[in-house]
N, CA and C atoms as an extended XYZ file, in Angstrom:
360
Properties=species:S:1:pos:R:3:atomname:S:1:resname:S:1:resid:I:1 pbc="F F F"
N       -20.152        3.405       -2.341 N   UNK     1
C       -19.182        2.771       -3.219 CA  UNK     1
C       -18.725        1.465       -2.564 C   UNK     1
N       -18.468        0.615       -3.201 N   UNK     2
C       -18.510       -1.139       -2.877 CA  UNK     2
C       -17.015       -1.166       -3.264 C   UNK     2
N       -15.854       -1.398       -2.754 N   UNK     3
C       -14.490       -1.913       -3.560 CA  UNK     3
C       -14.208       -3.561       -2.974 C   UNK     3
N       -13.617       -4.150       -3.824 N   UNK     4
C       -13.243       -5.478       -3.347 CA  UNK     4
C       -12.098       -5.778       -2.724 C   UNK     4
N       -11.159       -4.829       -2.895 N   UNK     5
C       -10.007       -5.372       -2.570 CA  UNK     5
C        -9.612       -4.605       -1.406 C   UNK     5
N       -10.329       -3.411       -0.949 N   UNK     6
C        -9.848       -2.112       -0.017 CA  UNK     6
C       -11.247       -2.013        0.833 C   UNK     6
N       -11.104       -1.828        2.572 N   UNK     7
C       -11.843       -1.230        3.309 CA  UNK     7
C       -11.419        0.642        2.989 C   UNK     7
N       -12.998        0.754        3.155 N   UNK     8
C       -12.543        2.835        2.542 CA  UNK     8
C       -13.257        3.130        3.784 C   UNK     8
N       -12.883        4.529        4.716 N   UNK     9
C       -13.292        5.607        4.812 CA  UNK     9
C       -12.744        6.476        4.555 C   UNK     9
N       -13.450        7.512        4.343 N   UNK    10
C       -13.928        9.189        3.202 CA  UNK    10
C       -12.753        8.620        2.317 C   UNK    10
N       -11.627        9.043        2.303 N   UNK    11
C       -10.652        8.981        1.078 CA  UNK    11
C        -9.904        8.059        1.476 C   UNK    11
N        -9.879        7.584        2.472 N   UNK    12
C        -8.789        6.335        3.059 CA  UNK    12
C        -9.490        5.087        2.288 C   UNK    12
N        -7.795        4.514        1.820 N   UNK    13
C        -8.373        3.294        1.554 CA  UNK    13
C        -6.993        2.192        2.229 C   UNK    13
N        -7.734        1.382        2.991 N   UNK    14
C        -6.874       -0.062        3.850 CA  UNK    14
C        -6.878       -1.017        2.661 C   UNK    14
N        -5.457       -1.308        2.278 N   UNK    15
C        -5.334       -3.303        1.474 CA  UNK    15
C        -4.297       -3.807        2.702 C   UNK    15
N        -4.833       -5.032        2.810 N   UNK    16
C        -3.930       -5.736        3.317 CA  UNK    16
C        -3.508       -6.613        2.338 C   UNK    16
N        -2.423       -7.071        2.846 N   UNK    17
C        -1.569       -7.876        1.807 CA  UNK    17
C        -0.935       -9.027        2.493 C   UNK    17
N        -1.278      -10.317        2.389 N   UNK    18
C        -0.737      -11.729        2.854 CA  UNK    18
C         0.051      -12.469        2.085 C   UNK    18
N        -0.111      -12.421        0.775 N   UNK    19
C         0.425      -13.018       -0.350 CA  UNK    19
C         1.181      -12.597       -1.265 C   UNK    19
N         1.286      -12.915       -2.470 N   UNK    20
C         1.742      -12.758       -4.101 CA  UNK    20
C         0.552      -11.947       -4.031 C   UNK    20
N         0.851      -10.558       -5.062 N   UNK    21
C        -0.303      -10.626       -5.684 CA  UNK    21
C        -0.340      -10.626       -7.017 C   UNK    21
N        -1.215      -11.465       -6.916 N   UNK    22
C        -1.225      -12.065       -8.796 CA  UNK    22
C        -2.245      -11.603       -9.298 C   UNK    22
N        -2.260      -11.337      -10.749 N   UNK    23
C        -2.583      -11.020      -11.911 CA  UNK    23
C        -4.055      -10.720      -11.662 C   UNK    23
N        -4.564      -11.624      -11.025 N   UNK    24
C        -6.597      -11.255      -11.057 CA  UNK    24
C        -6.504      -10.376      -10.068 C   UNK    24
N        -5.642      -10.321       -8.711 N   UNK    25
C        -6.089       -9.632       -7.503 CA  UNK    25
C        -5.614       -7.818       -7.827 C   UNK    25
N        -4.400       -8.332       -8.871 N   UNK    26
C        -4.028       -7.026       -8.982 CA  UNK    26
C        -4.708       -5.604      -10.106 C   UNK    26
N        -5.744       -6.540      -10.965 N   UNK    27
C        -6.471       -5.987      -11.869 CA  UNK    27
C        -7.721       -5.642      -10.978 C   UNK    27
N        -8.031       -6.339      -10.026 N   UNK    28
C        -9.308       -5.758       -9.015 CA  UNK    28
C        -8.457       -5.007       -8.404 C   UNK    28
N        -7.538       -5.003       -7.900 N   UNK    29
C        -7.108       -3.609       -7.180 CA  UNK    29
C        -6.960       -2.094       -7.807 C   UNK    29
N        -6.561       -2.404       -9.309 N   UNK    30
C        -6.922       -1.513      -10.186 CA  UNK    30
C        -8.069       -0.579      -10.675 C   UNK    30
N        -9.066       -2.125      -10.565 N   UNK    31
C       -10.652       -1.766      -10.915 CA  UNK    31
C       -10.845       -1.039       -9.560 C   UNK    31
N       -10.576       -1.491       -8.288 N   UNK    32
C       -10.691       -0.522       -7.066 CA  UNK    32
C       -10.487        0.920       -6.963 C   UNK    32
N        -9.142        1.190       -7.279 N   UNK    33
C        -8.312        2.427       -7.528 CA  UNK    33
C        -9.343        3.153       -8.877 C   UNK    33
N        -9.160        2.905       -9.809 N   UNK    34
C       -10.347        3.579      -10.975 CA  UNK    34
C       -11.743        4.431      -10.348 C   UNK    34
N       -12.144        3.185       -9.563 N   UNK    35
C       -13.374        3.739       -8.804 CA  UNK    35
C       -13.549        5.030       -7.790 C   UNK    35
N       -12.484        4.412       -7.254 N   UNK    36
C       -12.319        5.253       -5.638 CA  UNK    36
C       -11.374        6.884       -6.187 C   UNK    36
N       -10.912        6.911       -7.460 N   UNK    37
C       -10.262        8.053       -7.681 CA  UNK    37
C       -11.476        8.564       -8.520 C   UNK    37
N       -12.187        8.338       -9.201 N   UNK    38
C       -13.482        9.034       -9.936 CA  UNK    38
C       -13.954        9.490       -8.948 C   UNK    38
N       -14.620        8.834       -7.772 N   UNK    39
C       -15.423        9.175       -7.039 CA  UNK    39
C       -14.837       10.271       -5.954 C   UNK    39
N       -13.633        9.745       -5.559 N   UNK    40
C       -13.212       10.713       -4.224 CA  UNK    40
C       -12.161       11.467       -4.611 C   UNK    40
N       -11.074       11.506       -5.793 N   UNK    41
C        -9.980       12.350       -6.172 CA  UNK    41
C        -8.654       11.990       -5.471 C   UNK    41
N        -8.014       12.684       -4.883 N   UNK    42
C        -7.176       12.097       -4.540 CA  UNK    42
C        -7.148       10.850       -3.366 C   UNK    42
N        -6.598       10.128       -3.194 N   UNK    43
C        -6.512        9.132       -2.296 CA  UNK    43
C        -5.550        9.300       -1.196 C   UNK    43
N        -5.339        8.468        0.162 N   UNK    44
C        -4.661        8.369        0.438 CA  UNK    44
C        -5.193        6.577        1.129 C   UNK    44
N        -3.453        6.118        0.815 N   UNK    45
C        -3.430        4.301        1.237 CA  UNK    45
C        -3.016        4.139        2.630 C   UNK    45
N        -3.583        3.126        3.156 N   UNK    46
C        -2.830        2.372        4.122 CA  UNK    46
C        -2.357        0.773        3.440 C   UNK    46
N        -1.311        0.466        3.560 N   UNK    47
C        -1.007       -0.903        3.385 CA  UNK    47
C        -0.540       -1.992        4.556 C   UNK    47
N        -1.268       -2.639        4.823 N   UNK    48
C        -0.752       -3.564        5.559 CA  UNK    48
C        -0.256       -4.788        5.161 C   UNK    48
N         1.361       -4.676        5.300 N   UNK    49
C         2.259       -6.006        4.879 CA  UNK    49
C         2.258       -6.973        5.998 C   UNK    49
N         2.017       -8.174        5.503 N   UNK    50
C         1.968       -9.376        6.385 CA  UNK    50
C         2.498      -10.640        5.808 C   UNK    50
N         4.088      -10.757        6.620 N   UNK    51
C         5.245      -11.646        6.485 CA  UNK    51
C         4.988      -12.732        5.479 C   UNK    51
N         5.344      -13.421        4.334 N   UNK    52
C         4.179      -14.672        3.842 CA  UNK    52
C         5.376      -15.284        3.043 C   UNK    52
N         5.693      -16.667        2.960 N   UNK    53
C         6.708      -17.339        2.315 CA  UNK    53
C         7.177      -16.726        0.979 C   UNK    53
N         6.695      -16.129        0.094 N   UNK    54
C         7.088      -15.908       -1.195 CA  UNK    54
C         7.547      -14.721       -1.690 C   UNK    54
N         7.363      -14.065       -0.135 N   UNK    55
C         7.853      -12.378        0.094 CA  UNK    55
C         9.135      -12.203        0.072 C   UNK    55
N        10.435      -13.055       -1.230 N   UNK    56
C        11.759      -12.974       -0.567 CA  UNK    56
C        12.326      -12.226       -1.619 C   UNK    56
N        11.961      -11.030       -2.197 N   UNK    57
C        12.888      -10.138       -2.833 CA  UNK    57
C        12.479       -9.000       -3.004 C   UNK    57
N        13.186       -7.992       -3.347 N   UNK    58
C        12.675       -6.437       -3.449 CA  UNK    58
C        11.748       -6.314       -5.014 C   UNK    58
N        12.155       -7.318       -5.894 N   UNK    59
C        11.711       -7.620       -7.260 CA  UNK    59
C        10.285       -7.891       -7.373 C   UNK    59
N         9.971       -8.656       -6.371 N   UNK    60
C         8.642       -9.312       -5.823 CA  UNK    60
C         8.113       -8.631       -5.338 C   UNK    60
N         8.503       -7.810       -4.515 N   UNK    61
C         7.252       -6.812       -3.109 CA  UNK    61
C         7.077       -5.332       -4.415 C   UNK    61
N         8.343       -4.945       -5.785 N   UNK    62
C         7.874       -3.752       -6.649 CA  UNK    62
C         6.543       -4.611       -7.314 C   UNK    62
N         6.795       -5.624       -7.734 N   UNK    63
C         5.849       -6.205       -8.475 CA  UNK    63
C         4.433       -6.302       -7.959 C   UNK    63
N         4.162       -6.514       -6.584 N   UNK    64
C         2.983       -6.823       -5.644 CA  UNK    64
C         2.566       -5.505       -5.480 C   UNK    64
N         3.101       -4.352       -5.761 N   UNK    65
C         2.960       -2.927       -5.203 CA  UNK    65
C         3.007       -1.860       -6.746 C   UNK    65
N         2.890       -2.427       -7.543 N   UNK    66
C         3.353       -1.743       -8.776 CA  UNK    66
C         2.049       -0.681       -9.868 C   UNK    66
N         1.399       -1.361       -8.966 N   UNK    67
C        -0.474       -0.258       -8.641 CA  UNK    67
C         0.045        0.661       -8.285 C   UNK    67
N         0.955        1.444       -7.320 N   UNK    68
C         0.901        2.220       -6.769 CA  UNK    68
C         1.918        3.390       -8.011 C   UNK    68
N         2.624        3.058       -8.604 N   UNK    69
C         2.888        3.726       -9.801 CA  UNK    69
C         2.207        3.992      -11.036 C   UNK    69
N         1.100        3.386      -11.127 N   UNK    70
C         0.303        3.646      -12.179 CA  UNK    70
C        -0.688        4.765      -11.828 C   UNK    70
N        -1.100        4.722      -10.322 N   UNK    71
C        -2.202        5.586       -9.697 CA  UNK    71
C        -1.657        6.756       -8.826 C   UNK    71
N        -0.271        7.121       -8.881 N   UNK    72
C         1.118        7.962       -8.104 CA  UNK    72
C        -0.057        9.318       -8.293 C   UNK    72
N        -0.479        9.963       -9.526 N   UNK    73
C        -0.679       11.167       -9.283 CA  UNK    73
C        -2.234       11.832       -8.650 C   UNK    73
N        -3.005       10.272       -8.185 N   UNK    74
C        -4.147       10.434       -7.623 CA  UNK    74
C        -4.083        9.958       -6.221 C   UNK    74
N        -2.518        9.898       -5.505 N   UNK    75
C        -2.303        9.352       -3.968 CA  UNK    75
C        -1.530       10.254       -3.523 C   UNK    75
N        -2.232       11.080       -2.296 N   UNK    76
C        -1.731       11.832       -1.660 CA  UNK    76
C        -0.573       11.182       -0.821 C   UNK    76
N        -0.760        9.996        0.118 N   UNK    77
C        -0.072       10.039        0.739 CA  UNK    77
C        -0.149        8.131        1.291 C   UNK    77
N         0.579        7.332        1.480 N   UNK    78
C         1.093        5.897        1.843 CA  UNK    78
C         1.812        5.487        2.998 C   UNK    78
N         0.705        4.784        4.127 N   UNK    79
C         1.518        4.312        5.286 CA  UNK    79
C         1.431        3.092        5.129 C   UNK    79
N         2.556        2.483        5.174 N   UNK    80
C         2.609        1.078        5.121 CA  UNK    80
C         3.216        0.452        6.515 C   UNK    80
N         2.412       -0.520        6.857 N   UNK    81
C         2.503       -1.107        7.995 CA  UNK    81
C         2.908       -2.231        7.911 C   UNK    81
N         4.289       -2.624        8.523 N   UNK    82
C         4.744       -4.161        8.094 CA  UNK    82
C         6.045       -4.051        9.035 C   UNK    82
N         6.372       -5.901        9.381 N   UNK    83
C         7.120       -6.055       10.289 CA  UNK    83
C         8.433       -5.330        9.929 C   UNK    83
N         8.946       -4.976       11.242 N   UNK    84
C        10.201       -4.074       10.939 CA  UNK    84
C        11.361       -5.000       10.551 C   UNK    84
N        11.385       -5.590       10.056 N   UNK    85
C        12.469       -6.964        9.445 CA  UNK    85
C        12.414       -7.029        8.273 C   UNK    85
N        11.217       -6.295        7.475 N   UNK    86
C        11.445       -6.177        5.681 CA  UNK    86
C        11.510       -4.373        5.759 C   UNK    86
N        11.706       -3.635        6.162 N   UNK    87
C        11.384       -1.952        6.826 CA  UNK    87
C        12.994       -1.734        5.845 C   UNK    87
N        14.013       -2.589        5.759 N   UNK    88
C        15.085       -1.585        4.793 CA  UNK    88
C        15.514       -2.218        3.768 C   UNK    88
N        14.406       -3.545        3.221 N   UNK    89
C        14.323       -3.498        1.900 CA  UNK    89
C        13.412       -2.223        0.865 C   UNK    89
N        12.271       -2.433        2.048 N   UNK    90
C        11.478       -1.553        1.715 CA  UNK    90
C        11.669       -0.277        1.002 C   UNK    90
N        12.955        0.291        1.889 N   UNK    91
C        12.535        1.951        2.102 CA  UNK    91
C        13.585        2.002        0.477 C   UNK    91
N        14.185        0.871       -0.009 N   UNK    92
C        14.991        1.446       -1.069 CA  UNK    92
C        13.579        1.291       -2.829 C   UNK    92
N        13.107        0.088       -2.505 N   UNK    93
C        11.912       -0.231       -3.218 CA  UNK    93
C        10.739        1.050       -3.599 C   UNK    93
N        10.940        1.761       -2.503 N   UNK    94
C         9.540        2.892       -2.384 CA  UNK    94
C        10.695        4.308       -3.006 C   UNK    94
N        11.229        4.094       -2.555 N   UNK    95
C        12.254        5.550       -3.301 CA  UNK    95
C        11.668        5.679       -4.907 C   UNK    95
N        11.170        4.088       -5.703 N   UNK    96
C        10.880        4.217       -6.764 CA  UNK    96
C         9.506        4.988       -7.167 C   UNK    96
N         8.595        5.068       -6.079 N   UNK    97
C         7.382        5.870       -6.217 CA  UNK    97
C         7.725        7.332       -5.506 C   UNK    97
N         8.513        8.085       -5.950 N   UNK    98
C         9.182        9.411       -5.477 CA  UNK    98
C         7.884       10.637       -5.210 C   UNK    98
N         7.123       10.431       -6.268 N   UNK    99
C         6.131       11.022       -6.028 CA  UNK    99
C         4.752       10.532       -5.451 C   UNK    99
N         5.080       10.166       -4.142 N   UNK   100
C         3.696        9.803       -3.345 CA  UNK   100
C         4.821        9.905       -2.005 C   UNK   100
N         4.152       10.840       -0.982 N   UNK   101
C         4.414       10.632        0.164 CA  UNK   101
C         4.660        9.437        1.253 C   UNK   101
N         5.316        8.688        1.628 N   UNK   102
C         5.712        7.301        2.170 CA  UNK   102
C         5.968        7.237        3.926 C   UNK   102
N         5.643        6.718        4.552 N   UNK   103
C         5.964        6.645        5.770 CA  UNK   103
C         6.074        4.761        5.986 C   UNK   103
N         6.760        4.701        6.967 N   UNK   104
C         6.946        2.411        7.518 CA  UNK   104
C         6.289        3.321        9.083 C   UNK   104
N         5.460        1.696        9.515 N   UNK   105
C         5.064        1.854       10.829 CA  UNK   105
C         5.522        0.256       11.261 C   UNK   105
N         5.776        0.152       11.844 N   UNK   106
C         5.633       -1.250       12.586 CA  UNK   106
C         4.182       -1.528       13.158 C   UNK   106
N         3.972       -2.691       13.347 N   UNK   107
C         2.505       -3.379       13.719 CA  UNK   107
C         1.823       -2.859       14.939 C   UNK   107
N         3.119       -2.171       15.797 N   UNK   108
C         2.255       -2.094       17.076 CA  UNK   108
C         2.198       -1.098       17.299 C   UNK   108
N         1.974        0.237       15.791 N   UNK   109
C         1.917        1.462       16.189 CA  UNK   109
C         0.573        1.707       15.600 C   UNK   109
N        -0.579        1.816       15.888 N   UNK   110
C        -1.596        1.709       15.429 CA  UNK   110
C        -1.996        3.283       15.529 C   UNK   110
N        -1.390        4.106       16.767 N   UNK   111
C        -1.942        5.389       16.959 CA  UNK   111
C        -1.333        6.420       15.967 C   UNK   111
N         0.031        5.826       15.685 N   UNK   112
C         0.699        6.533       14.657 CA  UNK   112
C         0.557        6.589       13.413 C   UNK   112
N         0.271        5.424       12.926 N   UNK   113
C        -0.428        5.198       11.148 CA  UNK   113
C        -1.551        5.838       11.678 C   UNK   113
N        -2.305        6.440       12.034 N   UNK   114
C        -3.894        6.884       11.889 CA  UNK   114
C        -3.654        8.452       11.979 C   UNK   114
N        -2.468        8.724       13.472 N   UNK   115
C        -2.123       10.133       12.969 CA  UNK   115
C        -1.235       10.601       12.231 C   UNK   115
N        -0.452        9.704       11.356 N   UNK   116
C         0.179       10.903       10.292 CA  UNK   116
C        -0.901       10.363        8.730 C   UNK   116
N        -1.710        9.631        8.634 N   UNK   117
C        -2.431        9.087        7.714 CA  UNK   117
C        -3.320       10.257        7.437 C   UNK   117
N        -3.783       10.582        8.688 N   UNK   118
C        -4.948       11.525        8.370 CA  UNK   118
C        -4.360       13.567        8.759 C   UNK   118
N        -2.969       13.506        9.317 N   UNK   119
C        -2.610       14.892        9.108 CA  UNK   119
C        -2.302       15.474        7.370 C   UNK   119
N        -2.012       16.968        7.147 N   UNK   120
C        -1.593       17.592        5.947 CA  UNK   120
C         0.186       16.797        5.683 C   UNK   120
């Protein structure tokens, strides 16, 4: 399976995120998600947030992330990795996807997003 917007192994799927995401990137992330849930069933995400000028509201980061409510009942579980300086806008933003498991890592925990990513 080929996705454009996500590195996959088995059910893991990595997006990183630098920007806005706008309208074309977010319909390939869609077309991604479609794929990768036919094929593998449930999912589980890693997201990697990375600081970027236009990142300045909680309105903006639901909007950039708003895939993740459309595809809630085919995602087991969401570590998002991003500087700990947007970590408590965040955690009120994600309360809105209630049903998908959520964890924040900071950047320099690399051993920790991999082990609670891949535990039950």
């Amino acid at each position: 399976m080929h996705l454009s917007e996500f590195t996959i192994t088995g059910n893991l799927l990595t997006l990183e995120v630098r920007s806005e995401i706008r309208d074309v990137r977010f319909k390939a992330i869609c077309r991604d998600m479609d794929q990768a849930v036919a094929v593998l069933g449930r999912v589980r995400l890693v997201i990697v947030m990375r600081h970027y000028p236009s990142f300045n509201s909680a309105e903006d980061f639901y909007d950039d992330l708003r895939f993740l409510k459309l595809y809630d009942q085919a995602i087991d579980k969401v570590a998002v990795v991003c500087d700990r300086f947007w970590k408590d806008t965040w955690v009120g933003i994600f309360s809105l996807f209630s049903g998908i498991r959520m964890e924040f890592f900071d950047m320099s925990q690399v051993d920790e997003v991999t082990r609670w990513i891949q535990s039950n």
